[in-house]
């Protein structure tokens, strides 16, 4: 079974996806980390990552490898390196490359063929797995998302003004929605969950309830 979770930045997708996967015994796929890995690879190769033509050759040979929750590229564990602010900044440019997006979809579908999956990103239910058995779209008010992000930063010892975080989130929403390829789109058949005022446990409990219902319906229809 494939479960997709899409939605805007800081809507709580990764925590919810990780927890849902653990509860169901499914594999969790963080597609954002894969895009971040491509940005890191481009930076290390000295490629001008704002130029799609330069990214094309990289896309063809790009093969990050997951080992559990750790991400490797050419044998090196890059799980933490992909979280750096420069990689975050470069990722949105790299993610605009149509060739790279094609390659990512190929790699992600390859993983989806081998196991039950909870996959999370911007385009999983709309483009990569249009026939996924269960699709979610997580949203939250930008102010709520900014509060959560600011709290994450504070927990890491970084004091960033809430208003600045809000501006960055609004900017990212605009960029995500207007991208020429891979724009954030809500799949028409996705269950929309607004996470405003809900704890992550409540969000995951609701998702698990919906998934279990679908699983029961699917196995019933297989028996009929
Ligand atoms: O989810 P995360 O913030 O780690 O994603 C990093 C960036 O990768 C996003 O801002 C977006 O530009 C890109 N991305 C994407 N498609 C996905 C996942 C992430 O374009 N499926």
PDB file of C-alpha atoms and ligand atoms in Angstrom:
ATOM      1  CA  UNK A   1       0.000   0.000   0.000  1.00  0.00           C
ATOM      2  CA  UNK A   2       1.199   3.497  -0.818  1.00  0.00           C
ATOM      3  CA  UNK A   3       0.224   6.424   1.412  1.00  0.00           C
ATOM      4  CA  UNK A   4       1.150   9.913   0.251  1.00  0.00           C
ATOM      5  CA  UNK A   5       1.372  13.008   2.437  1.00  0.00           C
ATOM      6  CA  UNK A   6       1.778  16.345   0.691  1.00  0.00           C
ATOM      7  CA  UNK A   7       1.438  19.908   1.856  1.00  0.00           C
ATOM      8  CA  UNK A   8       3.169  23.241   2.374  1.00  0.00           C
ATOM      9  CA  UNK A   9       6.378  23.820   4.318  1.00  0.00           C
ATOM     10  CA  UNK A  10       6.177  23.399   8.104  1.00  0.00           C
ATOM     11  CA  UNK A  11       2.695  21.839   8.097  1.00  0.00           C
ATOM     12  CA  UNK A  12       4.064  18.996  10.230  1.00  0.00           C
ATOM     13  CA  UNK A  13       4.327  16.466   7.381  1.00  0.00           C
ATOM     14  CA  UNK A  14       7.592  14.762   8.304  1.00  0.00           C
ATOM     15  CA  UNK A  15       6.830  14.096  11.959  1.00  0.00           C
ATOM     16  CA  UNK A  16       3.339  12.868  11.105  1.00  0.00           C
ATOM     17  CA  UNK A  17       4.635  10.708   8.230  1.00  0.00           C
ATOM     18  CA  UNK A  18       7.372   9.153  10.357  1.00  0.00           C
ATOM     19  CA  UNK A  19       4.948   8.370  13.191  1.00  0.00           C
ATOM     20  CA  UNK A  20       2.266   7.018  10.876  1.00  0.00           C
ATOM     21  CA  UNK A  21       4.784   4.741   9.144  1.00  0.00           C
ATOM     22  CA  UNK A  22       5.995   3.420  12.515  1.00  0.00           C
ATOM     23  CA  UNK A  23       2.439   2.668  13.657  1.00  0.00           C
ATOM     24  CA  UNK A  24       1.582   0.825  10.457  1.00  0.00           C
ATOM     25  CA  UNK A  25       4.923  -0.947  10.096  1.00  0.00           C
ATOM     26  CA  UNK A  26       5.436   0.762   6.710  1.00  0.00           C
ATOM     27  CA  UNK A  27       8.613   2.297   5.337  1.00  0.00           C
ATOM     28  CA  UNK A  28       8.862   6.106   5.551  1.00  0.00           C
ATOM     29  CA  UNK A  29      10.252   8.099   2.637  1.00  0.00           C
ATOM     30  CA  UNK A  30      11.434  11.691   3.110  1.00  0.00           C
ATOM     31  CA  UNK A  31      11.527  13.001  -0.468  1.00  0.00           C
ATOM     32  CA  UNK A  32      12.641  16.473   0.677  1.00  0.00           C
ATOM     33  CA  UNK A  33      15.897  14.897   1.886  1.00  0.00           C
ATOM     34  CA  UNK A  34      16.410  13.434  -1.613  1.00  0.00           C
ATOM     35  CA  UNK A  35      16.070  16.899  -3.187  1.00  0.00           C
ATOM     36  CA  UNK A  36      18.421  18.253  -0.550  1.00  0.00           C
ATOM     37  CA  UNK A  37      20.911  15.501  -1.439  1.00  0.00           C
ATOM     38  CA  UNK A  38      20.801  16.586  -5.089  1.00  0.00           C
ATOM     39  CA  UNK A  39      21.520  20.164  -4.048  1.00  0.00           C
ATOM     40  CA  UNK A  40      24.473  19.009  -1.965  1.00  0.00           C
ATOM     41  CA  UNK A  41      25.779  16.926  -4.876  1.00  0.00           C
ATOM     42  CA  UNK A  42      25.497  19.939  -7.207  1.00  0.00           C
ATOM     43  CA  UNK A  43      27.283  22.220  -4.739  1.00  0.00           C
ATOM     44  CA  UNK A  44      30.080  19.716  -4.271  1.00  0.00           C
ATOM     45  CA  UNK A  45      30.454  19.208  -8.018  1.00  0.00           C
ATOM     46  CA  UNK A  46      30.918  22.969  -8.374  1.00  0.00           C
ATOM     47  CA  UNK A  47      27.860  23.173 -10.630  1.00  0.00           C
ATOM     48  CA  UNK A  48      25.938  26.412 -10.987  1.00  0.00           C
ATOM     49  CA  UNK A  49      22.773  25.044  -9.393  1.00  0.00           C
ATOM     50  CA  UNK A  50      20.665  27.900 -10.704  1.00  0.00           C
ATOM     51  CA  UNK A  51      21.299  26.675 -14.254  1.00  0.00           C
ATOM     52  CA  UNK A  52      19.024  23.714 -15.213  1.00  0.00           C
ATOM     53  CA  UNK A  53      21.304  22.759 -18.159  1.00  0.00           C
ATOM     54  CA  UNK A  54      24.199  22.133 -15.789  1.00  0.00           C
ATOM     55  CA  UNK A  55      22.026  19.934 -13.577  1.00  0.00           C
ATOM     56  CA  UNK A  56      21.012  17.551 -16.368  1.00  0.00           C
ATOM     57  CA  UNK A  57      24.128  15.344 -16.393  1.00  0.00           C
ATOM     58  CA  UNK A  58      23.997  15.131 -12.605  1.00  0.00           C
ATOM     59  CA  UNK A  59      20.344  14.010 -12.701  1.00  0.00           C
ATOM     60  CA  UNK A  60      21.190  10.972 -14.839  1.00  0.00           C
ATOM     61  CA  UNK A  61      23.694   9.497 -12.423  1.00  0.00           C
ATOM     62  CA  UNK A  62      22.130  10.686  -9.176  1.00  0.00           C
ATOM     63  CA  UNK A  63      21.473   7.730  -6.846  1.00  0.00           C
ATOM     64  CA  UNK A  64      21.146   8.488  -3.149  1.00  0.00           C
ATOM     65  CA  UNK A  65      20.751   5.355  -1.012  1.00  0.00           C
ATOM     66  CA  UNK A  66      18.633   4.991   2.112  1.00  0.00           C
ATOM     67  CA  UNK A  67      19.914   2.769   4.920  1.00  0.00           C
ATOM     68  CA  UNK A  68      17.126   2.893   7.487  1.00  0.00           C
ATOM     69  CA  UNK A  69      16.630   6.565   8.272  1.00  0.00           C
ATOM     70  CA  UNK A  70      20.145   7.546   7.118  1.00  0.00           C
ATOM     71  CA  UNK A  71      20.784   8.877   3.631  1.00  0.00           C
ATOM     72  CA  UNK A  72      24.001   8.080   1.758  1.00  0.00           C
ATOM     73  CA  UNK A  73      25.520   9.470  -1.390  1.00  0.00           C
ATOM     74  CA  UNK A  74      28.519   7.716  -2.943  1.00  0.00           C
ATOM     75  CA  UNK A  75      29.037   5.826   0.323  1.00  0.00           C
ATOM     76  CA  UNK A  76      29.011   8.935   2.532  1.00  0.00           C
ATOM     77  CA  UNK A  77      26.372   9.511   5.225  1.00  0.00           C
ATOM     78  CA  UNK A  78      24.916  12.913   4.294  1.00  0.00           C
ATOM     79  CA  UNK A  79      21.830  12.846   6.570  1.00  0.00           C
ATOM     80  CA  UNK A  80      23.005  15.802   8.657  1.00  0.00           C
ATOM     81  CA  UNK A  81      24.892  17.660   5.916  1.00  0.00           C
ATOM     82  CA  UNK A  82      21.682  18.098   3.851  1.00  0.00           C
ATOM     83  CA  UNK A  83      20.084  20.120   6.679  1.00  0.00           C
ATOM     84  CA  UNK A  84      22.567  23.004   6.478  1.00  0.00           C
ATOM     85  CA  UNK A  85      21.161  26.454   5.592  1.00  0.00           C
ATOM     86  CA  UNK A  86      23.164  26.690   2.309  1.00  0.00           C
ATOM     87  CA  UNK A  87      21.798  23.347   1.161  1.00  0.00           C
ATOM     88  CA  UNK A  88      18.272  24.476   2.095  1.00  0.00           C
ATOM     89  CA  UNK A  89      18.766  27.627   0.024  1.00  0.00           C
ATOM     90  CA  UNK A  90      20.124  25.756  -3.033  1.00  0.00           C
ATOM     91  CA  UNK A  91      17.456  23.026  -2.901  1.00  0.00           C
ATOM     92  CA  UNK A  92      14.585  25.127  -4.208  1.00  0.00           C
ATOM     93  CA  UNK A  93      16.570  25.961  -7.353  1.00  0.00           C
ATOM     94  CA  UNK A  94      17.697  22.389  -7.911  1.00  0.00           C
ATOM     95  CA  UNK A  95      14.109  21.183  -7.408  1.00  0.00           C
ATOM     96  CA  UNK A  96      13.060  23.265 -10.431  1.00  0.00           C
ATOM     97  CA  UNK A  97      15.035  21.055 -12.827  1.00  0.00           C
ATOM     98  CA  UNK A  98      12.579  18.929 -14.863  1.00  0.00           C
ATOM     99  CA  UNK A  99      15.253  16.271 -15.527  1.00  0.00           C
ATOM    100  CA  UNK A 100      16.074  15.972 -11.861  1.00  0.00           C
ATOM    101  CA  UNK A 101      12.392  15.736 -10.932  1.00  0.00           C
ATOM    102  CA  UNK A 102      11.962  12.929 -13.467  1.00  0.00           C
ATOM    103  CA  UNK A 103      14.889  11.093 -11.954  1.00  0.00           C
ATOM    104  CA  UNK A 104      13.508  11.549  -8.430  1.00  0.00           C
ATOM    105  CA  UNK A 105      10.111  10.206  -9.464  1.00  0.00           C
ATOM    106  CA  UNK A 106      11.836   7.170 -10.999  1.00  0.00           C
ATOM    107  CA  UNK A 107      13.834   6.504  -7.796  1.00  0.00           C
ATOM    108  CA  UNK A 108      10.792   7.045  -5.580  1.00  0.00           C
ATOM    109  CA  UNK A 109       8.601   4.683  -7.644  1.00  0.00           C
ATOM    110  CA  UNK A 110      11.388   2.103  -7.530  1.00  0.00           C
ATOM    111  CA  UNK A 111      11.206   2.197  -3.718  1.00  0.00           C
ATOM    112  CA  UNK A 112       7.391   2.104  -3.806  1.00  0.00           C
ATOM    113  CA  UNK A 113       7.468  -1.136  -5.822  1.00  0.00           C
ATOM    114  CA  UNK A 114       9.344  -2.979  -3.092  1.00  0.00           C
ATOM    115  CA  UNK A 115       7.365  -2.215   0.080  1.00  0.00           C
ATOM    116  CA  UNK A 116       4.420  -0.600   1.825  1.00  0.00           C
ATOM    117  CA  UNK A 117       5.244   3.075   1.983  1.00  0.00           C
ATOM    118  CA  UNK A 118       4.363   6.362   3.649  1.00  0.00           C
ATOM    119  CA  UNK A 119       5.908   8.981   1.390  1.00  0.00           C
ATOM    120  CA  UNK A 120       5.966  12.689   2.082  1.00  0.00           C
ATOM    121  CA  UNK A 121       6.694  15.737  -0.058  1.00  0.00           C
ATOM    122  CA  UNK A 122       5.025  18.180  -2.441  1.00  0.00           C
ATOM    123  CA  UNK A 123       4.166  16.031  -5.456  1.00  0.00           C
ATOM    124  CA  UNK A 124       3.770  12.507  -4.161  1.00  0.00           C
ATOM    125  CA  UNK A 125       0.002  12.111  -4.478  1.00  0.00           C
ATOM    126  CA  UNK A 126      -0.361  14.348  -7.524  1.00  0.00           C
ATOM    127  CA  UNK A 127       2.520  13.217  -9.729  1.00  0.00           C
ATOM    128  CA  UNK A 128       4.712  10.445  -8.413  1.00  0.00           C
ATOM    129  CA  UNK A 129       2.019   8.091  -7.076  1.00  0.00           C
ATOM    130  CA  UNK A 130      -1.250   9.209  -8.694  1.00  0.00           C
ATOM    131  CA  UNK A 131      -2.744   5.756  -7.947  1.00  0.00           C
ATOM    132  CA  UNK A 132      -1.758   5.685  -4.272  1.00  0.00           C
ATOM    133  CA  UNK A 133      -4.384   3.893  -2.186  1.00  0.00           C
ATOM    134  CA  UNK A 134      -4.482   6.669   0.413  1.00  0.00           C
ATOM    135  CA  UNK A 135      -3.588  10.349  -0.015  1.00  0.00           C
ATOM    136  CA  UNK A 136      -3.368  13.082   2.586  1.00  0.00           C
ATOM    137  CA  UNK A 137      -2.851  16.805   2.246  1.00  0.00           C
ATOM    138  CA  UNK A 138      -1.723  18.475   5.474  1.00  0.00           C
ATOM    139  CA  UNK A 139      -2.182  22.196   5.861  1.00  0.00           C
ATOM    140  CA  UNK A 140      -1.976  24.736   8.651  1.00  0.00           C
ATOM    141  CA  UNK A 141      -2.403  28.469   8.899  1.00  0.00           C
ATOM    142  CA  UNK A 142       0.892  30.231   7.948  1.00  0.00           C
ATOM    143  CA  UNK A 143       1.002  31.884  11.390  1.00  0.00           C
ATOM    144  CA  UNK A 144       0.684  28.542  13.110  1.00  0.00           C
ATOM    145  CA  UNK A 145       3.404  27.088  10.860  1.00  0.00           C
ATOM    146  CA  UNK A 146       5.680  30.052  11.598  1.00  0.00           C
ATOM    147  CA  UNK A 147       5.176  29.531  15.331  1.00  0.00           C
ATOM    148  CA  UNK A 148       6.140  25.866  15.021  1.00  0.00           C
ATOM    149  CA  UNK A 149       9.206  26.617  12.897  1.00  0.00           C
ATOM    150  CA  UNK A 150      10.327  29.370  15.302  1.00  0.00           C
ATOM    151  CA  UNK A 151       9.965  26.906  18.204  1.00  0.00           C
ATOM    152  CA  UNK A 152      12.084  24.345  16.264  1.00  0.00           C
ATOM    153  CA  UNK A 153      14.778  26.971  15.738  1.00  0.00           C
ATOM    154  CA  UNK A 154      14.640  28.010  19.403  1.00  0.00           C
ATOM    155  CA  UNK A 155      15.058  24.337  20.419  1.00  0.00           C
ATOM    156  CA  UNK A 156      18.222  24.292  18.285  1.00  0.00           C
ATOM    157  CA  UNK A 157      19.452  27.385  20.129  1.00  0.00           C
ATOM    158  CA  UNK A 158      18.753  29.739  17.192  1.00  0.00           C
ATOM    159  CA  UNK A 159      16.786  32.849  18.099  1.00  0.00           C
ATOM    160  CA  UNK A 160      14.950  33.956  14.940  1.00  0.00           C
ATOM    161  CA  UNK A 161      12.131  36.503  15.163  1.00  0.00           C
ATOM    162  CA  UNK A 162       8.716  34.996  14.554  1.00  0.00           C
ATOM    163  CA  UNK A 163       7.858  37.690  11.988  1.00  0.00           C
ATOM    164  CA  UNK A 164      10.956  36.779   9.944  1.00  0.00           C
ATOM    165  CA  UNK A 165      10.027  33.110  10.029  1.00  0.00           C
ATOM    166  CA  UNK A 166       6.490  34.026   8.881  1.00  0.00           C
ATOM    167  CA  UNK A 167       7.850  36.080   5.969  1.00  0.00           C
ATOM    168  CA  UNK A 168      10.098  33.185   4.916  1.00  0.00           C
ATOM    169  CA  UNK A 169       7.163  30.760   5.056  1.00  0.00           C
ATOM    170  CA  UNK A 170       4.901  33.040   2.996  1.00  0.00           C
ATOM    171  CA  UNK A 171       7.716  33.444   0.466  1.00  0.00           C
ATOM    172  CA  UNK A 172       8.202  29.660   0.281  1.00  0.00           C
ATOM    173  CA  UNK A 173       4.446  29.117  -0.157  1.00  0.00           C
ATOM    174  CA  UNK A 174       4.435  31.550  -3.085  1.00  0.00           C
ATOM    175  CA  UNK A 175       7.490  29.867  -4.625  1.00  0.00           C
ATOM    176  CA  UNK A 176       6.113  26.325  -4.062  1.00  0.00           C
ATOM    177  CA  UNK A 177       2.757  27.205  -5.626  1.00  0.00           C
ATOM    178  CA  UNK A 178       4.130  28.982  -8.676  1.00  0.00           C
ATOM    179  CA  UNK A 179       6.969  26.683  -9.663  1.00  0.00           C
ATOM    180  CA  UNK A 180       7.038  25.741 -13.348  1.00  0.00           C
ATOM    181  CA  UNK A 181       7.526  22.051 -12.466  1.00  0.00           C
ATOM    182  CA  UNK A 182       6.732  20.219  -9.257  1.00  0.00           C
ATOM    183  CA  UNK A 183       4.428  22.960  -7.985  1.00  0.00           C
ATOM    184  CA  UNK A 184       2.569  22.107  -4.810  1.00  0.00           C
ATOM    185  CA  UNK A 185      -0.876  20.850  -5.811  1.00  0.00           C
ATOM    186  CA  UNK A 186      -3.563  19.262  -3.707  1.00  0.00           C
ATOM    187  CA  UNK A 187      -4.618  15.981  -5.326  1.00  0.00           C
ATOM    188  CA  UNK A 188      -8.413  16.101  -5.773  1.00  0.00           C
ATOM    189  CA  UNK A 189      -8.757  12.697  -4.081  1.00  0.00           C
ATOM    190  CA  UNK A 190      -6.624  13.612  -1.038  1.00  0.00           C
ATOM    191  CA  UNK A 191      -8.044  13.800   2.473  1.00  0.00           C
ATOM    192  CA  UNK A 192      -7.291  17.335   3.676  1.00  0.00           C
ATOM    193  CA  UNK A 193      -6.284  17.667   7.300  1.00  0.00           C
ATOM    194  CA  UNK A 194      -5.850  21.092   8.820  1.00  0.00           C
ATOM    195  CA  UNK A 195      -3.432  20.655  11.690  1.00  0.00           C
ATOM    196  CA  UNK A 196      -4.248  24.001  13.350  1.00  0.00           C
ATOM    197  CA  UNK A 197      -4.817  23.485  17.057  1.00  0.00           C
ATOM    198  CA  UNK A 198      -4.153  19.731  16.852  1.00  0.00           C
ATOM    199  CA  UNK A 199      -1.255  17.892  18.434  1.00  0.00           C
ATOM    200  CA  UNK A 200       0.819  15.665  16.171  1.00  0.00           C
ATOM    201  CA  UNK A 201      -0.590  12.633  18.053  1.00  0.00           C
ATOM    202  CA  UNK A 202      -4.131  13.739  17.178  1.00  0.00           C
ATOM    203  CA  UNK A 203      -3.185  14.234  13.528  1.00  0.00           C
ATOM    204  CA  UNK A 204      -1.544  10.811  13.319  1.00  0.00           C
ATOM    205  CA  UNK A 205      -4.447   9.105  15.115  1.00  0.00           C
ATOM    206  CA  UNK A 206      -6.869  10.543  12.543  1.00  0.00           C
ATOM    207  CA  UNK A 207      -4.655   9.458   9.647  1.00  0.00           C
ATOM    208  CA  UNK A 208      -4.254   5.973  11.077  1.00  0.00           C
ATOM    209  CA  UNK A 209      -8.031   5.667  11.487  1.00  0.00           C
ATOM    210  CA  UNK A 210      -8.543   6.588   7.819  1.00  0.00           C
ATOM    211  CA  UNK A 211      -5.802   4.210   6.615  1.00  0.00           C
ATOM    212  CA  UNK A 212      -7.158   1.277   8.647  1.00  0.00           C
ATOM    213  CA  UNK A 213     -10.628   1.934   7.221  1.00  0.00           C
ATOM    214  CA  UNK A 214      -9.207   1.891   3.678  1.00  0.00           C
ATOM    215  CA  UNK A 215      -7.233  -1.270   4.367  1.00  0.00           C
ATOM    216  CA  UNK A 216     -10.400  -2.982   5.610  1.00  0.00           C
ATOM    217  CA  UNK A 217     -12.361  -1.802   2.566  1.00  0.00           C
ATOM    218  CA  UNK A 218      -9.607  -2.947   0.180  1.00  0.00           C
ATOM    219  CA  UNK A 219      -9.362  -6.396   1.699  1.00  0.00           C
ATOM    220  CA  UNK A 220     -13.177  -6.684   1.676  1.00  0.00           C
ATOM    221  CA  UNK A 221     -13.302  -5.815  -2.019  1.00  0.00           C
ATOM    222  CA  UNK A 222     -10.540  -8.356  -2.733  1.00  0.00           C
ATOM    223  CA  UNK A 223     -12.630 -11.032  -1.009  1.00  0.00           C
ATOM    224  CA  UNK A 224     -15.819 -10.116  -2.958  1.00  0.00           C
TER     225      UNK A 224
HETATM  226  O1  LIG B   1      10.591  18.927   2.879  1.00  0.00           O
HETATM  227  P1  LIG B   1      11.875  19.717   2.821  1.00  0.00           P
HETATM  228  O2  LIG B   1      11.779  21.071   3.394  1.00  0.00           O
HETATM  229  O3  LIG B   1      13.054  18.952   3.329  1.00  0.00           O
HETATM  230  O4  LIG B   1      12.123  19.908   1.249  1.00  0.00           O
HETATM  231  C1  LIG B   1      13.172  20.702   0.777  1.00  0.00           C
HETATM  232  C2  LIG B   1      12.794  21.302  -0.566  1.00  0.00           C
HETATM  233  O5  LIG B   1      12.800  20.278  -1.559  1.00  0.00           O
HETATM  234  C3  LIG B   1      11.402  21.918  -0.633  1.00  0.00           C
HETATM  235  O6  LIG B   1      11.384  23.261  -0.226  1.00  0.00           O
HETATM  236  C4  LIG B   1      11.090  21.813  -2.129  1.00  0.00           C
HETATM  237  O7  LIG B   1      11.698  22.882  -2.825  1.00  0.00           O
HETATM  238  C5  LIG B   1      11.807  20.539  -2.545  1.00  0.00           C
HETATM  239  N1  LIG B   1      10.931  19.379  -2.651  1.00  0.00           N
HETATM  240  C6  LIG B   1      10.268  19.174  -3.844  1.00  0.00           C
HETATM  241  N2  LIG B   1       9.492  18.056  -4.013  1.00  0.00           N
HETATM  242  C7  LIG B   1       9.368  17.145  -3.034  1.00  0.00           C
HETATM  243  C8  LIG B   1      10.043  17.345  -1.799  1.00  0.00           C
HETATM  244  C9  LIG B   1      10.803  18.487  -1.639  1.00  0.00           C
HETATM  245  O8  LIG B   1      10.380  19.984  -4.751  1.00  0.00           O
HETATM  246  N3  LIG B   1       8.653  16.047  -3.228  1.00  0.00           N
END
